[in-house]
Amino acid sequence: MEVNHINPSCPHCGHGDSKTKCVQRVPIFNHLDPSQMNAILSVVRSKIYRRGELIFRAGESSSALFIVNRGRIKIYRLSESGKEQIIRFLGPGEFTGEYALFSETIHESFAEAVEETMVCIIERDDLHSLLLQYPSIALRLLSEFSKRLESVERQTTWFGTETVERRIALYLLECAEQGLLFTLPMSKKDLASFLGTTPETISRKLREFEEAGWIKQRPHRQIEILDQSALANL
Amino acid sequence: MEVNHINPSCPHCGHGDSKTKCVQRVPIFNHLDPSQMNAILSVVRSKIYRRGELIFRAGESSSALFIVNRGRIKIYRLSESGKEQIIRFLGPGEFTGEYALFSETIHESFAEAVEETMVCIIERDDLHSLLLQYPSIALRLLSEFSKRLESVERQTTWFGTETVERRIALYLLECAEQGLLFTLPMSKKDLASFLGTTPETISRKLREFEEAGWIKQRPHRQIEILDQSALANL
DNA sequence: CGCTGTCTTGAAGCGTTTCAACACAAGTGG
DNA sequence: CCACTTGTGTTGAAACGCTTCAAGACAGCG
């Protein structure tokens, strides 16, 4: 695959320091001693994906650990009936690839760059030897996996037990934890897929919330929460 | 907590060999060399829970790895609105406790014995030193976690994209992988919670499937699949 | 600036839930 | 072991929430 060499600090051109930055900003690689860091850096390569490009797709067996350096990736599945279900978004410092990484199975999900995205890549075998050599990194990875499990199970519980209206309200409240005025991290179409509903319903419910005086919608996907408790008590 | 010493091979009475059997039947502990096996056995203790007893509950911070030796455990969450969402069932050889095990958080789910259940327990700190000493076990755990992630994400995708009818059909097909005549592994009430619907709907849909000639319901929760492709093409 | 994809709004339709009542099975205690 | 009690399973009718389809407004990327 061809890579656009847009800026002079592109790691493909030999200025490899951004690779270090990428690895350092990943929580599970924080505060490693120099020997560990060098071991990681020696097996990391990086690659740039353009908007809409797939990092991996369901059905593939080849696998690696993909760390987002800059840009954003969306992970989704296609149901039997062909509908798209968004599992999660990855921003800088977050990683994916875990499924096929340890089990001898194929990918069941798709990973797509939603904007120009630079990714650091550690191949499966390299990762395995790394983890065998530095078990403390394996423990951090286990910690990260268990967090993911919690988060996906919480999503499942919402889907199985809450109405669409409450799911939307709960999602807004979760966003509001980082400030009452925030920007939706995705399009409303994607939000609909993420919350297991349709864009139409998202649109209608947000308008209802606004008419009730609980939120205020602003341009550029910004939302301001005016009444947290009303949303929580739905 | 009091334990009923019902039978003479109870591990609490000093006949500890069933502890070994319990550990050996766990896939991630298969084919270990004797030193690894002894290291595990030295930190394992076992405990018996009666039907309905909780192994852990949401809000608790204490944590350990729980391995089912005999019996069955159900893992569930309570939604904001108080409804029960079953995440999964554990049979002999399967384990749980992963959430609070590696992250410094509290449990978000409940674990309940659905019948008299014997559990082998490895405390958090013991497990950590075990994994640091034997990284290959950590890799197996990672593999198991990634399988779980796949499975929960598949469930989420079903909830978000499929109708209740298709979810039930897909579930039956999954059960049928181990034979066209099988016993439902849980009550229909629990199945409803697992599939994100109500017992009434389960009852009605199974009757519809039966009237269409696709399945046959027999006593004691047995179901026979008569037409797989009809269920798959719903 | 134009085109493509996202967002909004309305009205109709449908799948699923809810409530209530009863049949049935399983576990408990006499 | 039977009767009792408790919980699980079934069935009907009504109500509700959400999706679907269609059409137009808007925004954003090339």
Coordinates of C-alpha atoms (C1' of nucleotides) in Angstrom, one line a residue:
Chain A
M1 CA 0.0 0.0 0.0
E2 CA 1.2 3.5 -0.9
V3 CA 1.7 6.1 1.9
N4 CA 1.4 9.8 1.4
H5 CA 4.6 11.5 2.6
I6 CA 2.9 14.8 3.5
N7 CA 5.0 16.2 6.3
P8 CA 8.8 16.1 7.0
S9 CA 8.4 14.4 10.4
C10 CA 6.7 11.4 8.8
P11 CA 8.2 8.3 10.5
H12 CA 8.5 6.6 7.1
C13 CA 11.1 9.1 6.1
G14 CA 13.5 8.1 8.9
H15 CA 12.5 10.6 11.6
G16 CA 11.4 7.8 13.9
D17 CA 10.9 9.7 17.1
S18 CA 7.1 9.9 16.7
K19 CA 7.1 6.1 17.0
T20 CA 8.5 6.6 20.5
K21 CA 5.9 9.1 21.3
C22 CA 3.2 6.8 20.1
V23 CA 4.3 4.0 22.3
Q24 CA 4.8 6.2 25.3
R25 CA 1.3 7.6 25.2
V26 CA -0.2 4.1 25.5
P27 CA -1.2 3.6 29.1
I28 CA -0.1 0.0 29.2
F29 CA 3.4 1.0 28.0
N30 CA 3.8 3.8 30.6
H31 CA 6.8 4.0 32.9
L32 CA 8.7 1.1 31.3
D33 CA 12.4 0.9 31.9
P34 CA 14.7 1.7 28.9
S35 CA 15.4 -2.0 28.0
Q36 CA 11.7 -2.7 27.7
M37 CA 11.1 0.4 25.7
N38 CA 13.8 -0.5 23.3
A39 CA 12.5 -4.0 22.9
I40 CA 9.1 -2.6 22.0
L41 CA 10.5 0.0 19.6
S42 CA 12.5 -2.6 17.7
V43 CA 9.4 -4.4 16.7
V44 CA 7.0 -1.5 16.1
R45 CA 6.4 -0.2 12.6
S46 CA 4.0 2.5 11.6
K47 CA 1.5 3.0 8.8
I48 CA -0.9 5.7 7.7
Y49 CA -4.5 5.1 6.7
R50 CA -6.7 7.5 4.8
R51 CA -10.3 8.3 5.7
G52 CA -12.5 5.3 5.0
E53 CA -9.6 2.8 4.7
L54 CA -9.9 -0.5 6.5
I55 CA -7.1 -1.5 9.0
F56 CA -8.5 -5.0 9.1
R57 CA -11.8 -6.7 8.1
A58 CA -13.9 -9.6 9.4
G59 CA -12.8 -12.9 7.9
E60 CA -9.1 -12.0 7.9
S61 CA -6.8 -14.2 10.0
S62 CA -3.6 -12.1 9.9
S63 CA -3.3 -10.2 13.1
A64 CA -1.3 -7.6 14.9
L65 CA -1.7 -5.0 17.7
F66 CA -2.7 -1.7 16.2
I67 CA -2.0 1.5 18.3
V68 CA -3.5 4.8 17.2
N69 CA -0.9 7.5 17.1
R70 CA -3.0 10.2 15.6
G71 CA -6.5 10.2 14.0
R72 CA -9.4 8.0 14.9
I73 CA -10.6 4.4 14.2
K74 CA -14.0 2.9 14.4
I75 CA -14.6 -0.7 15.2
Y76 CA -17.8 -2.3 14.0
R77 CA -19.5 -5.6 13.2
L78 CA -22.0 -6.5 10.5
S79 CA -24.9 -8.6 11.8
E80 CA -26.4 -11.5 9.9
S81 CA -28.9 -9.2 8.4
G82 CA -26.2 -6.8 7.2
K83 CA -26.7 -4.0 9.7
E84 CA -23.7 -2.2 11.1
Q85 CA -23.1 -2.3 14.8
I86 CA -20.5 0.1 16.1
I87 CA -18.5 -1.5 19.0
R88 CA -16.3 1.4 19.9
F89 CA -14.1 4.3 18.7
L90 CA -10.3 4.5 19.2
G91 CA -8.4 7.8 19.7
P92 CA -4.7 8.5 20.1
G93 CA -3.0 6.1 22.6
E94 CA -5.8 3.4 22.3
F95 CA -5.3 0.1 20.6
T96 CA -7.0 -2.8 19.1
G97 CA -6.5 -6.2 17.4
E98 CA -6.9 -8.3 20.5
Y99 CA -9.4 -10.8 19.1
A100 CA -7.3 -12.7 16.6
L101 CA -4.2 -11.8 18.6
F102 CA -4.3 -14.6 21.1
S103 CA -6.9 -17.1 19.9
E104 CA -6.3 -18.9 16.6
T105 CA -9.4 -17.4 15.0
I106 CA -10.3 -14.9 12.3
H107 CA -11.4 -11.3 12.9
E108 CA -15.1 -10.9 13.4
S109 CA -15.1 -7.1 13.3
F110 CA -14.0 -4.3 11.0
A111 CA -11.6 -1.5 11.8
E112 CA -11.9 1.6 9.7
A113 CA -10.1 5.0 9.8
V114 CA -12.7 7.7 10.2
E115 CA -10.1 10.4 9.3
E116 CA -6.4 10.3 8.3
T117 CA -4.9 8.0 11.0
M118 CA -1.4 7.0 11.8
V119 CA -1.1 3.6 13.4
C120 CA 1.8 1.8 15.1
I121 CA 1.8 -1.9 14.5
I122 CA 3.3 -4.8 16.5
E123 CA 3.0 -8.2 14.8
R124 CA 1.4 -11.1 16.7
D125 CA 4.6 -13.1 17.1
D126 CA 6.6 -10.1 18.2
L127 CA 4.0 -9.2 20.8
H128 CA 4.0 -12.8 22.1
S129 CA 7.7 -12.9 22.7
L130 CA 7.6 -9.4 24.2
L131 CA 4.9 -10.5 26.7
L132 CA 6.8 -13.7 27.6
Q133 CA 10.0 -11.7 28.2
Y134 CA 8.2 -8.9 30.1
P135 CA 5.3 -10.4 32.0
S136 CA 4.5 -7.1 33.7
I137 CA 3.4 -5.8 30.4
A138 CA 1.1 -8.9 30.0
L139 CA -0.5 -8.0 33.3
R140 CA -1.2 -4.5 32.1
L141 CA -2.7 -5.9 29.0
L142 CA -4.9 -8.1 31.1
S143 CA -6.0 -5.1 33.0
E144 CA -6.9 -3.3 29.9
F145 CA -8.9 -6.3 28.5
S146 CA -10.9 -6.6 31.7
K147 CA -11.8 -2.9 31.5
R148 CA -13.0 -3.5 27.9
L149 CA -15.0 -6.5 29.1
E150 CA -16.7 -4.3 31.7
S151 CA -17.5 -1.6 29.2
V152 CA -18.9 -4.0 26.5
E153 CA -21.0 -5.8 29.1
R154 CA -22.4 -2.4 30.3
Q155 CA -23.4 -1.7 26.7
T156 CA -25.0 -5.1 26.4
T157 CA -27.0 -4.5 29.6
W158 CA -28.2 -1.2 28.3
F159 CA -29.4 -2.8 25.1
G160 CA -31.1 -5.6 26.9
T161 CA -32.8 -3.7 29.7
E162 CA -33.2 0.0 28.8
T163 CA -35.5 1.8 26.3
V164 CA -33.8 3.7 23.5
E165 CA -34.8 7.0 25.2
R166 CA -32.9 6.0 28.4
R167 CA -29.9 4.7 26.4
I168 CA -29.6 8.1 24.8
A169 CA -29.9 9.9 28.1
L170 CA -27.4 7.7 29.7
Y171 CA -25.0 8.2 26.8
L172 CA -25.3 12.0 27.1
L173 CA -24.7 11.8 30.9
E174 CA -21.5 9.7 30.2
C175 CA -20.3 12.3 27.8
A176 CA -21.1 15.1 30.3
E177 CA -18.6 13.6 32.8
Q178 CA -15.9 15.6 31.0
G179 CA -17.9 18.9 31.1
L180 CA -21.5 19.9 30.6
L181 CA -20.7 21.4 27.2
F182 CA -19.2 18.8 24.9
T183 CA -18.9 17.8 21.3
L184 CA -20.4 14.5 20.2
P185 CA -17.5 12.2 19.3
M186 CA -19.3 10.9 16.2
S187 CA -22.0 11.6 13.7
K188 CA -25.6 11.0 14.7
K189 CA -25.8 8.3 12.2
D190 CA -22.9 6.5 13.9
L191 CA -24.3 7.3 17.3
A192 CA -27.5 5.6 16.2
S193 CA -25.6 2.5 15.3
F194 CA -23.6 2.6 18.5
L195 CA -26.8 2.9 20.6
G196 CA -28.7 0.3 18.6
T197 CA -31.3 2.6 17.1
T198 CA -31.9 4.8 14.0
P199 CA -30.8 8.3 13.1
E200 CA -34.4 9.4 13.0
T201 CA -35.0 8.3 16.6
I202 CA -31.8 10.0 17.8
S203 CA -32.9 13.2 16.1
R204 CA -36.4 13.1 17.6
K205 CA -35.3 12.3 21.1
L206 CA -32.7 15.0 21.2
R207 CA -35.4 17.5 20.1
E208 CA -37.7 16.3 22.8
F209 CA -34.9 16.7 25.4
E210 CA -34.3 20.2 24.0
E211 CA -38.0 21.1 24.1
A212 CA -38.2 19.9 27.7
G213 CA -35.3 22.2 28.5
W214 CA -32.9 19.5 29.5
I215 CA -30.3 20.0 26.8
K216 CA -29.3 22.7 24.2
Q217 CA -28.0 21.6 20.8
R218 CA -25.4 23.9 19.3
P219 CA -23.7 23.9 15.9
H220 CA -20.8 21.4 15.1
R221 CA -22.3 18.6 17.1
Q222 CA -21.9 20.4 20.4
I223 CA -24.4 19.7 23.1
E224 CA -24.9 21.4 26.4
I225 CA -26.5 19.6 29.4
L226 CA -28.9 21.9 31.3
D227 CA -30.6 19.4 33.6
Q228 CA -28.6 16.3 34.5
S229 CA -31.0 14.9 37.1
A230 CA -34.0 15.1 34.6
L231 CA -32.0 13.0 32.2
A232 CA -31.0 10.5 34.9
N233 CA -34.6 10.2 36.2
L234 CA -36.2 9.3 32.9
Chain B
M1 CA -19.8 -19.0 56.2
E2 CA -20.8 -22.6 57.1
V3 CA -20.3 -25.4 54.7
N4 CA -22.3 -28.6 54.6
H5 CA -20.1 -31.6 54.8
I6 CA -22.4 -33.9 52.9
N7 CA -20.1 -36.4 51.2
P8 CA -16.8 -38.0 52.3
S9 CA -14.8 -36.7 49.4
C10 CA -15.5 -33.1 50.3
P11 CA -12.2 -31.2 49.9
H12 CA -12.7 -29.4 53.2
C13 CA -12.3 -32.7 55.0
G14 CA -8.7 -33.1 53.9
H15 CA -9.3 -35.2 50.7
G16 CA -7.8 -32.5 48.6
D17 CA -7.3 -34.4 45.3
S18 CA -10.4 -32.9 43.7
K19 CA -8.6 -29.5 43.9
T20 CA -6.1 -30.9 41.4
K21 CA -8.8 -32.2 39.2
C22 CA -10.5 -28.8 39.2
V23 CA -7.4 -27.0 38.2
Q24 CA -6.5 -29.6 35.5
R25 CA -9.9 -29.3 33.8
V26 CA -9.5 -25.6 33.3
P27 CA -8.3 -25.1 29.7
I28 CA -5.8 -22.3 30.5
F29 CA -4.1 -24.6 33.1
N30 CA -3.8 -27.6 30.7
H31 CA -0.5 -29.3 30.0
L32 CA 1.5 -27.4 32.6
D33 CA 4.7 -28.8 33.9
P34 CA 4.7 -30.1 37.5
S35 CA 6.4 -27.1 39.0
Q36 CA 3.8 -24.8 37.6
M37 CA 1.0 -27.1 38.7
N38 CA 2.4 -27.2 42.2
A39 CA 2.7 -23.4 42.3
I40 CA -1.0 -23.1 41.4
L41 CA -2.1 -25.8 43.8
S42 CA -0.3 -24.2 46.7
V43 CA -2.4 -21.0 46.4
V44 CA -5.8 -22.6 45.5
R45 CA -8.5 -23.0 48.1
S46 CA -12.0 -24.3 47.5
K47 CA -15.4 -23.4 48.8
I48 CA -19.0 -24.7 48.4
Y49 CA -21.9 -22.4 47.7
R50 CA -25.6 -23.4 48.0
R51 CA -28.2 -22.7 45.4
G52 CA -29.0 -19.0 45.3
E53 CA -25.9 -18.0 47.3
L54 CA -23.8 -15.1 45.9
I55 CA -20.1 -15.7 45.1
F56 CA -19.6 -11.9 44.7
R57 CA -21.9 -9.0 44.3
A58 CA -21.7 -5.6 42.5
G59 CA -20.1 -2.9 44.6
E60 CA -17.6 -5.3 46.3
S61 CA -13.9 -4.6 45.8
S62 CA -12.4 -7.8 47.1
S63 CA -11.5 -10.0 44.3
A64 CA -10.2 -13.4 43.3
L65 CA -10.3 -15.8 40.4
F66 CA -13.2 -18.2 40.8
I67 CA -13.0 -21.6 39.0
V68 CA -16.1 -23.8 38.9
N69 CA -15.3 -27.3 39.9
R70 CA -18.8 -28.7 40.0
G71 CA -22.2 -27.0 39.7
R72 CA -23.1 -23.8 37.8
I73 CA -22.8 -20.1 38.3
K74 CA -24.8 -17.3 36.6
I75 CA -23.2 -13.9 36.1
Y76 CA -25.7 -11.0 35.8
R77 CA -25.9 -7.2 36.1
L78 CA -28.7 -5.0 37.3
S79 CA -29.6 -2.0 35.1
E80 CA -30.3 1.5 36.4
S81 CA -33.9 0.6 36.2
G82 CA -33.5 -2.5 38.3
K83 CA -33.8 -5.1 35.6
E84 CA -31.6 -8.2 35.6
Q85 CA -29.4 -8.8 32.6
I86 CA -27.7 -12.2 32.4
I87 CA -24.2 -12.0 30.9
R88 CA -23.3 -15.6 31.0
F89 CA -23.4 -19.0 32.7
L90 CA -20.3 -20.9 34.0
G91 CA -20.0 -24.6 34.1
P92 CA -17.3 -26.9 35.4
G93 CA -13.8 -25.8 34.2
E94 CA -14.9 -22.2 33.5
F95 CA -13.9 -19.2 35.6
T96 CA -14.7 -15.7 36.4
G97 CA -13.6 -12.7 38.6
E98 CA -11.7 -11.0 35.9
Y99 CA -13.1 -7.5 36.2
A100 CA -11.8 -6.4 39.6
L101 CA -8.9 -8.8 39.3
F102 CA -6.6 -6.5 37.3
S103 CA -8.1 -3.1 37.4
E104 CA -8.4 -1.3 40.8
T105 CA -12.2 -1.2 40.6
I106 CA -15.2 -2.7 42.2
H107 CA -17.3 -5.5 40.8
E108 CA -20.1 -4.3 38.5
S109 CA -21.8 -7.7 38.3
F110 CA -23.2 -10.4 40.5
A111 CA -22.2 -14.1 40.5
E112 CA -24.8 -16.5 41.9
A113 CA -24.7 -20.3 42.3
V114 CA -27.8 -21.7 40.4
E115 CA -27.3 -25.1 42.1
E116 CA -24.9 -26.4 44.7
T117 CA -21.5 -25.4 43.3
M118 CA -18.0 -26.1 44.3
V119 CA -15.5 -23.3 43.4
C120 CA -11.7 -23.2 43.5
I121 CA -10.4 -19.8 44.5
I122 CA -7.1 -18.0 43.7
E123 CA -6.6 -14.7 45.5
R124 CA -5.7 -11.7 43.4
D125 CA -2.2 -11.2 44.7
D126 CA -1.4 -14.9 44.4
L127 CA -2.6 -14.9 40.8
H128 CA -0.5 -11.9 40.0
S129 CA 2.7 -13.4 41.3
L130 CA 1.8 -16.6 39.5
L131 CA 1.4 -14.8 36.2
L132 CA 4.6 -12.8 36.7
Q133 CA 6.5 -16.0 37.3
Y134 CA 4.9 -18.0 34.5
P135 CA 4.1 -15.6 31.7
S136 CA 2.9 -18.4 29.4
I137 CA -0.1 -18.7 31.7
A138 CA -0.7 -15.0 31.3
L139 CA -0.8 -15.5 27.6
R140 CA -3.4 -18.2 27.9
L141 CA -5.5 -15.9 30.1
L142 CA -5.2 -13.2 27.5
S143 CA -6.4 -15.6 24.9
E144 CA -9.4 -16.6 27.1
F145 CA -10.2 -12.9 27.7
S146 CA -10.2 -12.1 24.0
K147 CA -12.6 -15.0 23.4
R148 CA -14.9 -13.5 26.0
L149 CA -14.7 -10.1 24.3
E150 CA -15.7 -11.6 21.0
S151 CA -18.6 -13.4 22.6
V152 CA -20.0 -10.4 24.5
E153 CA -19.5 -8.2 21.4
R154 CA -21.5 -10.7 19.4
Q155 CA -24.3 -10.6 21.9
T156 CA -24.2 -6.8 21.8
T157 CA -24.5 -6.8 18.0
W158 CA -27.5 -9.2 18.2
F159 CA -29.2 -6.8 20.7
G160 CA -28.5 -3.8 18.6
T161 CA -29.4 -5.1 15.1
E162 CA -31.6 -8.2 15.3
T163 CA -35.3 -8.6 16.2
V164 CA -36.2 -10.7 19.2
E165 CA -37.4 -13.4 16.9
R166 CA -34.1 -13.7 15.1
R167 CA -32.2 -13.5 18.4
I168 CA -34.1 -16.5 19.7
A169 CA -33.6 -18.4 16.4
L170 CA -29.9 -17.6 16.4
Y171 CA -29.6 -18.8 20.0
L172 CA -31.3 -22.1 19.2
L173 CA -28.9 -22.6 16.3
E174 CA -26.0 -22.0 18.5
C175 CA -27.3 -24.6 21.0
A176 CA -27.8 -27.0 18.1
E177 CA -24.1 -27.0 17.2
Q178 CA -23.8 -29.7 19.9
G179 CA -26.6 -31.9 18.5
L180 CA -30.1 -31.3 17.1
L181 CA -31.7 -32.5 20.3
F182 CA -30.5 -30.6 23.3
T183 CA -31.5 -29.3 26.7
L184 CA -31.8 -25.6 27.3
P185 CA -29.0 -24.7 29.7
M186 CA -31.3 -22.4 31.7
S187 CA -34.9 -21.6 32.5
K188 CA -37.0 -19.7 30.0
K189 CA -37.1 -16.8 32.4
D190 CA -33.3 -16.6 32.5
L191 CA -33.2 -17.2 28.7
A192 CA -35.5 -14.1 28.3
S193 CA -33.1 -12.0 30.4
F194 CA -30.1 -13.4 28.5
L195 CA -31.7 -12.5 25.1
G196 CA -33.0 -9.1 26.3
T197 CA -36.7 -9.9 26.1
T198 CA -39.5 -11.3 28.3
P199 CA -40.6 -14.8 29.2
E200 CA -43.9 -14.3 27.5
T201 CA -42.3 -13.5 24.2
I202 CA -39.9 -16.5 24.5
S203 CA -43.0 -18.7 25.1
R204 CA -44.9 -17.3 22.2
K205 CA -42.1 -17.4 19.7
L206 CA -41.1 -21.0 20.5
R207 CA -44.8 -22.0 20.0
E208 CA -44.8 -20.2 16.6
F209 CA -41.6 -22.1 15.6
E210 CA -43.2 -25.3 16.7
E211 CA -46.4 -24.6 14.8
A212 CA -44.3 -23.9 11.7
G213 CA -42.7 -27.3 12.1
W214 CA -39.2 -25.9 12.7
I215 CA -38.7 -27.2 16.2
K216 CA -40.3 -29.7 18.7
Q217 CA -40.5 -28.9 22.4
R218 CA -40.1 -31.9 24.8
P219 CA -40.4 -32.1 28.5
H220 CA -37.6 -31.0 30.9
R221 CA -36.5 -28.1 28.7
Q222 CA -35.5 -30.3 25.8
I223 CA -35.8 -28.9 22.3
E224 CA -35.3 -30.7 19.0
I225 CA -34.4 -28.7 15.9
L226 CA -36.3 -30.0 12.8
D227 CA -35.5 -27.3 10.2
Q228 CA -32.2 -25.4 10.7
S229 CA -32.3 -23.5 7.5
A230 CA -35.8 -22.2 8.2
L231 CA -34.5 -20.7 11.5
A232 CA -31.4 -19.3 9.9
N233 CA -33.4 -17.6 7.1
L234 CA -35.9 -15.8 9.3
Chain C
dC1 C1' -19.4 25.8 -5.9
dG2 C1' -21.5 21.6 -6.5
dC3 C1' -22.3 17.1 -5.1
dT4 C1' -22.7 13.5 -1.6
dG5 C1' -24.0 12.1 2.6
dT6 C1' -26.0 13.5 7.0
dC7 C1' -29.9 15.3 9.5
dT8 C1' -34.7 16.4 10.2
dT9 C1' -39.8 15.9 10.2
dG10 C1' -44.3 13.5 9.4
dA11 C1' -47.4 9.6 9.2
dA12 C1' -48.2 4.8 9.0
dG13 C1' -47.3 0.2 10.6
dC14 C1' -45.6 -3.4 13.3
dG15 C1' -43.1 -6.0 16.9
dT16 C1' -42.7 -6.3 21.5
dT17 C1' -44.1 -5.3 26.2
dT18 C1' -47.3 -5.1 29.8
dC19 C1' -50.9 -6.7 32.7
dA20 C1' -53.8 -10.2 34.4
dA21 C1' -55.2 -14.8 35.0
dC22 C1' -54.4 -19.5 35.1
dA23 C1' -51.7 -24.1 34.5
dC24 C1' -47.9 -26.4 35.8
dA25 C1' -43.5 -27.9 37.8
dA26 C1' -40.2 -27.9 41.4
dG27 C1' -38.5 -27.5 46.0
dT28 C1' -39.9 -27.5 51.2
dG29 C1' -41.8 -29.2 55.2
dG30 C1' -44.9 -32.0 57.8
Chain D
dC1 C1' -44.3 -39.6 50.4
dC2 C1' -47.9 -36.4 49.9
dA3 C1' -49.6 -31.7 50.4
dC4 C1' -48.2 -27.1 50.4
dT5 C1' -45.9 -23.3 48.8
dT6 C1' -43.3 -20.8 45.6
dG7 C1' -41.8 -19.9 41.4
dT8 C1' -41.9 -20.8 36.4
dG9 C1' -44.4 -21.2 32.1
dT10 C1' -48.5 -20.1 29.1
dT11 C1' -52.1 -17.5 26.7
dG12 C1' -55.0 -13.4 25.5
dA13 C1' -56.0 -8.6 24.7
dA14 C1' -54.6 -3.9 24.8
dA15 C1' -51.2 -0.4 24.6
dC16 C1' -46.9 1.5 23.6
dG17 C1' -42.4 2.6 21.6
dC18 C1' -39.8 2.4 17.9
dT19 C1' -38.9 1.6 13.0
dT20 C1' -39.8 2.3 8.4
dC21 C1' -40.5 5.0 4.3
dA22 C1' -40.5 9.2 1.9
dA23 C1' -39.3 13.8 1.1
dG24 C1' -36.9 17.9 1.9
dA25 C1' -33.2 20.8 4.4
dC26 C1' -28.7 21.2 5.6
dA27 C1' -23.7 20.6 6.1
dG28 C1' -19.2 19.3 4.7
dC29 C1' -15.8 17.5 1.7
dG30 C1' -13.4 17.6 -2.8

